[in-house]
Amino acid sequence: MSKAIVSKLYDSDVFRMACRQFDKAADAINLSEDLRDRTKYPRRCMAVALPVRRDNGTTVVFEGYRVQHSLSTGPSKGGIRFHQDVTLGEVAALAMWMSWKCSLVGLPFGGAKGGVIVDPFNLSRGELERLSRRFMQEMVSFLSPRVDIAAPDMGTNEQVMAWMMDTYSNHVGHVEPAIVTGKPISLGGSEGRREATGRGVAYLVKAYLDDLKIPIREATVAIQGFGNVGSETALALAEYGARIIALSDHTAAFHRPQGIDPRKAAAYVRYNRVLHDFDGGDAITNDQLLELPCTVLVPAAVERVITEVNAPRLRCRVLAEAANGPTTNAADRVLDARGDIEVIPDVLCNAGGVIVSYFEWLQNLQNYYWTRDEVLTKLYAILDRSKASVESQLRKLKFSRRLAALTLGIERVAKAKEQRGLFP
Ligand code: NAD
């Protein structure tokens, strides 16, 4: 009964994909039937209408969501996405992945996610501010530093977090930086948070290349998506000595076998918002980018871009999932059968973001701030530990790396639920 109601609410390709991943992992570790649905389905969700005054005086109503997947091990934690394709099911899937990710890397958080159906590129700065503030206003009774903490995701950034933090603080009557992470440093943001996800991706890519005995200076990299995660991944990998041969965003994609300077691309995007008309190399399509011969392929944009159609044609050695959910279940089966591509699964690969968000929340609660070196050293230590536990699970149980990571994450959440018992 509850199963049917829940699946209807969230039903979508991406939610079904997250559920199938869960089912496979639950089967692999023989998770008891009693715990399965409790662990799998989101705890609760909120849908809100967001009336916003446009610059031309008219009013438009956007729809927004927040899904809190699990609150069994601490407050829930997750980003807020502004994108035209957002659905409640997508937000629920992303919240579910956040639970496994936080659990895998040992953070005292459950998973959450939020989203608004809007193309932020079509909003003026004033409209974006009014939408961000209205979203937080509607969520005031649903979020708190001890219940659910927000962060940036696709289409949102430090400035959006600043408006949300200001709105919440005005509501409660005192400054409450711990309500969101990914804030500007002047408002209690953490050193190293802006680059944390991309640096974490790059750090893990280097670690896996080391395992494969591929010198990073000989590695070529293609990256889809050039926002916060894609650009910071490119900058960090280039710093390690890798050659970035392709970049893209939703407006353009470029290929240059001799290498593209990611600093130039980042400077271009800072000024022009998007890569359109950037002089980066030969124009290609986003689909072509994914199939380029390269050492490392980094999807860093939307879900479900590696499919059963292009998976047989991928020509990378390492697939580093900086985006959440970039690989469909059918593509996963193809990659498992191929066996020649090392997949760094999303729940491990992009965990640097939530790890440093955790550090930011801790610093806010303690009012004691760390240096960038302290932040990055602690980040890398957690990534090393998490990678080691995934590799040990993979060896012990002969799982794929995704299954190894998911089973570790899911097992810890399920165990916490079991030990707490079922109320009432
Ligand atoms: P962002 O909004 O800063 O950047 C998104 C980028 O993807 C932009 O360059 C955009 O143009 C591009 N893009 C959008 N649709 C595209 C498409 N169809 N094809 C090609 N490019 C497209 O977002 P972000 O924060 O960098 O997030 C990117 C991914 O990383 C998302 O999957 C997000 O959930 C995940 N992620 C983000 C963080 C974080 O800290 N921001 C942490 C973990 C995971």
mmCIF file of N, CA, C and O and ligand atoms in Angstrom, residues 81-85 94 98 101 113 120-121 151-157 193-194 196-198 224-231 248-252 269 273-275 286 299-303 305 321-326 346 349-354 357, ligand 1:
data_model
loop_
_atom_site.group_PDB
_atom_site.id
_atom_site.type_symbol
_atom_site.label_atom_id
_atom_site.label_comp_id
_atom_site.label_asym_id
_atom_site.label_seq_id
_atom_site.Cartn_x
_atom_site.Cartn_y
_atom_site.Cartn_z
ATOM 1 N N ARG A 81 18.453 22.965 -6.703
ATOM 2 C CA ARG A 81 18.681 23.076 -8.140
ATOM 3 C C ARG A 81 17.668 24.013 -8.774
ATOM 4 O O ARG A 81 16.467 23.889 -8.498
ATOM 5 N N PHE A 82 18.129 24.945 -9.590
ATOM 6 C CA PHE A 82 17.229 25.762 -10.412
ATOM 7 C C PHE A 82 17.442 25.316 -11.855
ATOM 8 O O PHE A 82 18.482 25.615 -12.458
ATOM 9 N N HIS A 83 16.466 24.631 -12.412
ATOM 10 C CA HIS A 83 16.623 24.139 -13.787
ATOM 11 C C HIS A 83 15.229 23.895 -14.358
ATOM 12 O O HIS A 83 14.317 23.477 -13.624
ATOM 13 N N GLN A 84 15.102 24.101 -15.643
ATOM 14 C CA GLN A 84 13.767 23.993 -16.266
ATOM 15 C C GLN A 84 13.230 22.561 -16.269
ATOM 16 O O GLN A 84 12.027 22.350 -16.388
ATOM 17 N N ASP A 85 14.118 21.564 -16.158
ATOM 18 C CA ASP A 85 13.658 20.171 -16.219
ATOM 19 C C ASP A 85 13.447 19.536 -14.847
ATOM 20 O O ASP A 85 13.249 18.325 -14.744
ATOM 21 N N LEU A 94 17.743 12.516 -6.342
ATOM 22 C CA LEU A 94 18.966 13.204 -5.904
ATOM 23 C C LEU A 94 19.089 13.177 -4.381
ATOM 24 O O LEU A 94 20.179 13.043 -3.830
ATOM 25 N N MET A 98 22.024 11.462 -2.080
ATOM 26 C CA MET A 98 22.719 12.212 -1.015
ATOM 27 C C MET A 98 22.805 11.374 0.262
ATOM 28 O O MET A 98 23.792 11.439 0.989
ATOM 29 N N LYS A 101 25.560 8.883 -0.193
ATOM 30 C CA LYS A 101 26.853 9.581 -0.263
ATOM 31 C C LYS A 101 27.320 9.994 1.137
ATOM 32 O O LYS A 101 28.453 9.723 1.530
ATOM 33 N N LYS A 113 17.303 17.101 -1.016
ATOM 34 C CA LYS A 113 17.558 17.886 -2.232
ATOM 35 C C LYS A 113 16.377 18.816 -2.437
ATOM 36 O O LYS A 113 15.264 18.542 -1.979
ATOM 37 N N PRO A 120 17.310 29.504 -14.938
ATOM 38 C CA PRO A 120 17.877 30.700 -14.285
ATOM 39 C C PRO A 120 18.534 31.642 -15.288
ATOM 40 O O PRO A 120 18.700 32.835 -14.996
ATOM 41 N N PHE A 121 18.889 31.115 -16.472
ATOM 42 C CA PHE A 121 19.502 31.981 -17.486
ATOM 43 C C PHE A 121 18.476 32.975 -18.046
ATOM 44 O O PHE A 121 18.835 33.934 -18.706
ATOM 45 N N ALA A 151 22.192 23.857 0.194
ATOM 46 C CA ALA A 151 23.494 24.128 -0.443
ATOM 47 C C ALA A 151 23.248 24.429 -1.919
ATOM 48 O O ALA A 151 22.135 24.248 -2.402
ATOM 49 N N PRO A 152 24.272 24.863 -2.650
ATOM 50 C CA PRO A 152 24.078 25.087 -4.091
ATOM 51 C C PRO A 152 24.064 23.776 -4.872
ATOM 52 O O PRO A 152 24.626 22.770 -4.441
ATOM 53 N N ASP A 153 23.408 23.801 -6.008
ATOM 54 C CA ASP A 153 23.469 22.707 -6.984
ATOM 55 C C ASP A 153 23.367 23.392 -8.345
ATOM 56 O O ASP A 153 23.616 24.602 -8.460
ATOM 57 N N MET A 154 22.975 22.654 -9.377
ATOM 58 C CA MET A 154 22.896 23.252 -10.705
ATOM 59 C C MET A 154 22.018 24.499 -10.689
ATOM 60 O O MET A 154 20.900 24.465 -10.166
ATOM 61 N N GLY A 155 22.513 25.564 -11.256
ATOM 62 C CA GLY A 155 21.720 26.783 -11.419
ATOM 63 C C GLY A 155 21.680 27.668 -10.188
ATOM 64 O O GLY A 155 21.068 28.740 -10.222
ATOM 65 N N THR A 156 22.301 27.255 -9.092
ATOM 66 C CA THR A 156 22.385 28.115 -7.905
ATOM 67 C C THR A 156 23.861 28.256 -7.525
ATOM 68 O O THR A 156 24.691 27.445 -7.938
ATOM 69 N N ASN A 157 24.164 29.283 -6.743
ATOM 70 C CA ASN A 157 25.574 29.564 -6.452
ATOM 71 C C ASN A 157 25.705 30.269 -5.103
ATOM 72 O O ASN A 157 24.732 30.380 -4.354
ATOM 73 N N ARG A 193 35.345 25.732 -0.084
ATOM 74 C CA ARG A 193 34.066 25.127 -0.458
ATOM 75 C C ARG A 193 33.772 25.286 -1.939
ATOM 76 O O ARG A 193 33.275 24.373 -2.578
ATOM 77 N N ARG A 194 34.104 26.476 -2.486
ATOM 78 C CA ARG A 194 33.757 26.711 -3.892
ATOM 79 C C ARG A 194 34.393 25.650 -4.785
ATOM 80 O O ARG A 194 33.784 25.145 -5.719
ATOM 81 N N ALA A 196 35.567 22.693 -3.720
ATOM 82 C CA ALA A 196 35.658 21.386 -3.050
ATOM 83 C C ALA A 196 35.212 20.222 -3.940
ATOM 84 O O ALA A 196 35.880 19.181 -3.994
ATOM 85 N N THR A 197 34.093 20.375 -4.639
ATOM 86 C CA THR A 197 33.590 19.239 -5.425
ATOM 87 C C THR A 197 34.581 18.917 -6.547
ATOM 88 O O THR A 197 34.992 17.760 -6.714
ATOM 89 N N GLY A 198 34.977 19.944 -7.297
ATOM 90 C CA GLY A 198 35.900 19.737 -8.419
ATOM 91 C C GLY A 198 37.261 19.236 -7.962
ATOM 92 O O GLY A 198 37.850 18.342 -8.575
ATOM 93 N N GLN A 224 32.149 17.330 -19.576
ATOM 94 C CA GLN A 224 30.845 17.869 -19.988
ATOM 95 C C GLN A 224 30.267 18.681 -18.840
ATOM 96 O O GLN A 224 30.072 18.162 -17.744
ATOM 97 N N GLY A 225 29.958 19.961 -19.116
ATOM 98 C CA GLY A 225 29.464 20.844 -18.055
ATOM 99 C C GLY A 225 30.605 21.697 -17.562
ATOM 100 O O GLY A 225 31.673 21.178 -17.199
ATOM 101 N N PHE A 226 30.418 23.012 -17.586
ATOM 102 C CA PHE A 226 31.501 23.903 -17.162
ATOM 103 C C PHE A 226 30.964 24.920 -16.161
ATOM 104 O O PHE A 226 31.215 26.110 -16.249
ATOM 105 N N GLY A 227 30.204 24.417 -15.192
ATOM 106 C CA GLY A 227 29.749 25.282 -14.100
ATOM 107 C C GLY A 227 30.706 25.140 -12.941
ATOM 108 O O GLY A 227 31.913 24.946 -13.139
ATOM 109 N N ASN A 228 30.183 25.182 -11.737
ATOM 110 C CA ASN A 228 31.051 25.084 -10.561
ATOM 111 C C ASN A 228 31.896 23.810 -10.614
ATOM 112 O O ASN A 228 33.128 23.862 -10.530
ATOM 113 N N VAL A 229 31.256 22.669 -10.791
ATOM 114 C CA VAL A 229 31.975 21.403 -10.679
ATOM 115 C C VAL A 229 32.896 21.165 -11.879
ATOM 116 O O VAL A 229 34.076 20.833 -11.726
ATOM 117 N N GLY A 230 32.360 21.348 -13.086
ATOM 118 C CA GLY A 230 33.158 21.096 -14.293
ATOM 119 C C GLY A 230 34.380 21.999 -14.357
ATOM 120 O O GLY A 230 35.496 21.544 -14.655
ATOM 121 N N SER A 231 34.194 23.289 -14.072
ATOM 122 C CA SER A 231 35.325 24.212 -14.204
ATOM 123 C C SER A 231 36.377 23.948 -13.128
ATOM 124 O O SER A 231 37.574 23.936 -13.413
ATOM 125 N N SER A 248 32.551 21.541 -22.386
ATOM 126 C CA SER A 248 31.251 21.924 -22.940
ATOM 127 C C SER A 248 30.372 22.536 -21.859
ATOM 128 O O SER A 248 30.661 22.402 -20.667
ATOM 129 N N ASP A 249 29.319 23.207 -22.291
ATOM 130 C CA ASP A 249 28.202 23.526 -21.395
ATOM 131 C C ASP A 249 26.924 23.350 -22.211
ATOM 132 O O ASP A 249 26.958 22.701 -23.262
ATOM 133 N N HIS A 250 25.799 23.902 -21.754
ATOM 134 C CA HIS A 250 24.562 23.642 -22.499
ATOM 135 C C HIS A 250 24.481 24.474 -23.777
ATOM 136 O O HIS A 250 23.580 24.288 -24.579
ATOM 137 N N THR A 251 25.452 25.393 -23.992
ATOM 138 C CA THR A 251 25.396 26.238 -25.193
ATOM 139 C C THR A 251 26.434 25.855 -26.244
ATOM 140 O O THR A 251 26.308 26.258 -27.397
ATOM 141 N N ALA A 252 27.479 25.124 -25.880
ATOM 142 C CA ALA A 252 28.561 24.842 -26.831
ATOM 143 C C ALA A 252 29.456 23.723 -26.309
ATOM 144 O O ALA A 252 29.473 23.439 -25.107
ATOM 145 N N VAL A 269 33.843 32.464 -19.093
ATOM 146 C CA VAL A 269 32.511 32.183 -18.542
ATOM 147 C C VAL A 269 32.158 33.166 -17.415
ATOM 148 O O VAL A 269 31.000 33.562 -17.263
ATOM 149 N N ARG A 273 29.001 34.299 -18.904
ATOM 150 C CA ARG A 273 28.092 33.335 -18.272
ATOM 151 C C ARG A 273 28.151 31.939 -18.894
ATOM 152 O O ARG A 273 27.960 30.957 -18.201
ATOM 153 N N VAL A 274 28.344 31.862 -20.220
ATOM 154 C CA VAL A 274 28.349 30.550 -20.897
ATOM 155 C C VAL A 274 29.520 30.460 -21.875
ATOM 156 O O VAL A 274 30.161 31.461 -22.188
ATOM 157 N N LEU A 275 29.766 29.242 -22.395
ATOM 158 C CA LEU A 275 30.911 29.022 -23.296
ATOM 159 C C LEU A 275 30.636 29.417 -24.747
ATOM 160 O O LEU A 275 31.552 29.404 -25.572
ATOM 161 N N ASN A 286 27.648 17.964 -27.664
ATOM 162 C CA ASN A 286 27.814 17.334 -26.351
ATOM 163 C C ASN A 286 27.859 15.817 -26.477
ATOM 164 O O ASN A 286 28.576 15.147 -25.733
ATOM 165 N N PRO A 299 31.554 13.501 -16.890
ATOM 166 C CA PRO A 299 30.254 14.163 -17.005
ATOM 167 C C PRO A 299 30.046 15.020 -15.755
ATOM 168 O O PRO A 299 30.130 14.511 -14.639
ATOM 169 N N ALA A 300 29.813 16.318 -15.946
ATOM 170 C CA ALA A 300 29.678 17.229 -14.794
ATOM 171 C C ALA A 300 28.474 18.145 -15.005
ATOM 172 O O ALA A 300 28.517 19.329 -14.658
ATOM 173 N N ALA A 301 27.398 17.581 -15.588
ATOM 174 C CA ALA A 301 26.213 18.420 -15.830
ATOM 175 C C ALA A 301 24.959 17.690 -15.345
ATOM 176 O O ALA A 301 24.703 17.640 -14.145
ATOM 177 N N VAL A 302 24.227 17.092 -16.257
ATOM 178 C CA VAL A 302 22.917 16.533 -15.918
ATOM 179 C C VAL A 302 22.955 15.002 -15.786
ATOM 180 O O VAL A 302 23.970 14.378 -16.069
ATOM 181 N N GLU A 303 21.823 14.417 -15.378
ATOM 182 C CA GLU A 303 21.732 12.962 -15.228
ATOM 183 C C GLU A 303 21.571 12.274 -16.578
ATOM 184 O O GLU A 303 21.218 12.897 -17.564
ATOM 185 N N VAL A 305 23.217 10.835 -19.066
ATOM 186 C CA VAL A 305 23.824 11.148 -20.365
ATOM 187 C C VAL A 305 24.614 9.956 -20.921
ATOM 188 O O VAL A 305 24.854 9.879 -22.122
ATOM 189 N N GLU A 321 32.395 10.250 -12.403
ATOM 190 C CA GLU A 321 31.033 10.785 -12.374
ATOM 191 C C GLU A 321 30.944 11.990 -11.425
ATOM 192 O O GLU A 321 30.563 11.860 -10.271
ATOM 193 N N ALA A 322 31.288 13.149 -11.978
ATOM 194 C CA ALA A 322 31.198 14.379 -11.188
ATOM 195 C C ALA A 322 29.740 14.801 -11.029
ATOM 196 O O ALA A 322 29.347 15.336 -9.989
ATOM 197 N N ALA A 323 28.926 14.565 -12.049
ATOM 198 C CA ALA A 323 27.482 14.834 -11.953
ATOM 199 C C ALA A 323 26.835 13.736 -11.123
ATOM 200 O O ALA A 323 27.412 12.665 -10.930
ATOM 201 N N ASN A 324 25.649 13.989 -10.651
ATOM 202 C CA ASN A 324 24.873 12.946 -9.980
ATOM 203 C C ASN A 324 24.069 12.172 -11.015
ATOM 204 O O ASN A 324 23.411 12.770 -11.871
ATOM 205 N N GLY A 325 24.140 10.865 -10.944
ATOM 206 C CA GLY A 325 23.314 10.011 -11.808
ATOM 207 C C GLY A 325 23.556 10.139 -13.299
ATOM 208 O O GLY A 325 22.606 10.059 -14.078
ATOM 209 N N PRO A 326 24.810 10.294 -13.764
ATOM 210 C CA PRO A 326 25.010 10.476 -15.211
ATOM 211 C C PRO A 326 24.853 9.184 -16.014
ATOM 212 O O PRO A 326 24.698 9.242 -17.224
ATOM 213 N N ASP A 346 29.343 8.314 -8.801
ATOM 214 C CA ASP A 346 28.978 9.650 -8.301
ATOM 215 C C ASP A 346 29.028 9.773 -6.786
ATOM 216 O O ASP A 346 29.554 10.748 -6.256
ATOM 217 N N CYS A 349 32.657 9.999 -6.189
ATOM 218 C CA CYS A 349 33.415 10.930 -7.022
ATOM 219 C C CYS A 349 33.149 12.401 -6.660
ATOM 220 O O CYS A 349 34.080 13.201 -6.581
ATOM 221 N N ASN A 350 31.882 12.756 -6.431
ATOM 222 C CA ASN A 350 31.600 14.180 -6.189
ATOM 223 C C ASN A 350 31.341 14.483 -4.712
ATOM 224 O O ASN A 350 30.833 15.558 -4.373
ATOM 225 N N ALA A 351 31.766 13.555 -3.829
ATOM 226 C CA ALA A 351 31.465 13.725 -2.396
ATOM 227 C C ALA A 351 32.225 14.887 -1.760
ATOM 228 O O ALA A 351 31.873 15.334 -0.659
ATOM 229 N N GLY A 352 33.260 15.385 -2.434
ATOM 230 C CA GLY A 352 34.029 16.501 -1.874
ATOM 231 C C GLY A 352 33.147 17.692 -1.530
ATOM 232 O O GLY A 352 33.401 18.400 -0.546
ATOM 233 N N GLY A 353 32.095 17.905 -2.328
ATOM 234 C CA GLY A 353 31.210 19.050 -2.077
ATOM 235 C C GLY A 353 30.526 18.946 -0.735
ATOM 236 O O GLY A 353 30.566 19.884 0.085
ATOM 237 N N VAL A 354 29.912 17.808 -0.473
ATOM 238 C CA VAL A 354 29.162 17.697 0.790
ATOM 239 C C VAL A 354 30.118 17.549 1.974
ATOM 240 O O VAL A 354 29.806 17.969 3.088
ATOM 241 N N SER A 357 30.947 21.010 2.730
ATOM 242 C CA SER A 357 29.721 21.618 3.281
ATOM 243 C C SER A 357 29.561 21.229 4.748
ATOM 244 O O SER A 357 29.159 22.048 5.576
HETATM 245 P P1 NAD B 1 26.273 24.598 -12.365
HETATM 246 O O1 NAD B 1 24.935 25.162 -12.562
HETATM 247 O O2 NAD B 1 27.321 25.419 -11.705
HETATM 248 O O3 NAD B 1 26.853 24.118 -13.775
HETATM 249 C C1 NAD B 1 26.162 23.231 -14.596
HETATM 250 C C2 NAD B 1 26.878 23.186 -15.935
HETATM 251 O O4 NAD B 1 26.286 22.182 -16.747
HETATM 252 C C3 NAD B 1 26.761 24.497 -16.714
HETATM 253 O O5 NAD B 1 27.982 24.718 -17.394
HETATM 254 C C4 NAD B 1 25.648 24.191 -17.707
HETATM 255 O O6 NAD B 1 25.730 24.992 -18.872
HETATM 256 C C5 NAD B 1 25.940 22.750 -18.014
HETATM 257 N N1 NAD B 1 24.810 22.017 -18.570
HETATM 258 C C6 NAD B 1 23.515 22.043 -18.174
HETATM 259 N N2 NAD B 1 22.784 21.229 -18.948
HETATM 260 C C7 NAD B 1 23.634 20.668 -19.836
HETATM 261 C C8 NAD B 1 23.501 19.748 -20.889
HETATM 262 N N3 NAD B 1 22.286 19.229 -21.179
HETATM 263 N N4 NAD B 1 24.596 19.396 -21.589
HETATM 264 C C9 NAD B 1 25.802 19.920 -21.305
HETATM 265 N N5 NAD B 1 26.010 20.803 -20.312
HETATM 266 C C10 NAD B 1 24.935 21.173 -19.599
HETATM 267 O O7 NAD B 1 26.064 23.214 -11.574
HETATM 268 P P2 NAD B 1 27.143 22.400 -10.729
HETATM 269 O O8 NAD B 1 26.993 22.812 -9.318
HETATM 270 O O9 NAD B 1 28.459 22.451 -11.400
HETATM 271 O O10 NAD B 1 26.535 20.920 -10.826
HETATM 272 C C11 NAD B 1 26.852 20.037 -11.890
HETATM 273 C C12 NAD B 1 26.575 18.611 -11.468
HETATM 274 O O11 NAD B 1 27.361 18.289 -10.314
HETATM 275 C C13 NAD B 1 25.130 18.305 -11.063
HETATM 276 O O12 NAD B 1 24.833 16.972 -11.408
HETATM 277 C C14 NAD B 1 25.167 18.436 -9.548
HETATM 278 O O13 NAD B 1 24.123 17.725 -8.922
HETATM 279 C C15 NAD B 1 26.522 17.831 -9.274
HETATM 280 N N6 NAD B 1 27.110 18.181 -7.988
HETATM 281 C C16 NAD B 1 27.314 19.473 -7.636
HETATM 282 C C17 NAD B 1 27.911 19.782 -6.422
HETATM 283 C C18 NAD B 1 28.256 21.195 -6.031
HETATM 284 O O14 NAD B 1 28.929 21.366 -5.017
HETATM 285 N N7 NAD B 1 27.844 22.204 -6.763
HETATM 286 C C19 NAD B 1 28.264 18.748 -5.548
HETATM 287 C C20 NAD B 1 28.045 17.427 -5.929
HETATM 288 C C21 NAD B 1 27.466 17.160 -7.156
#
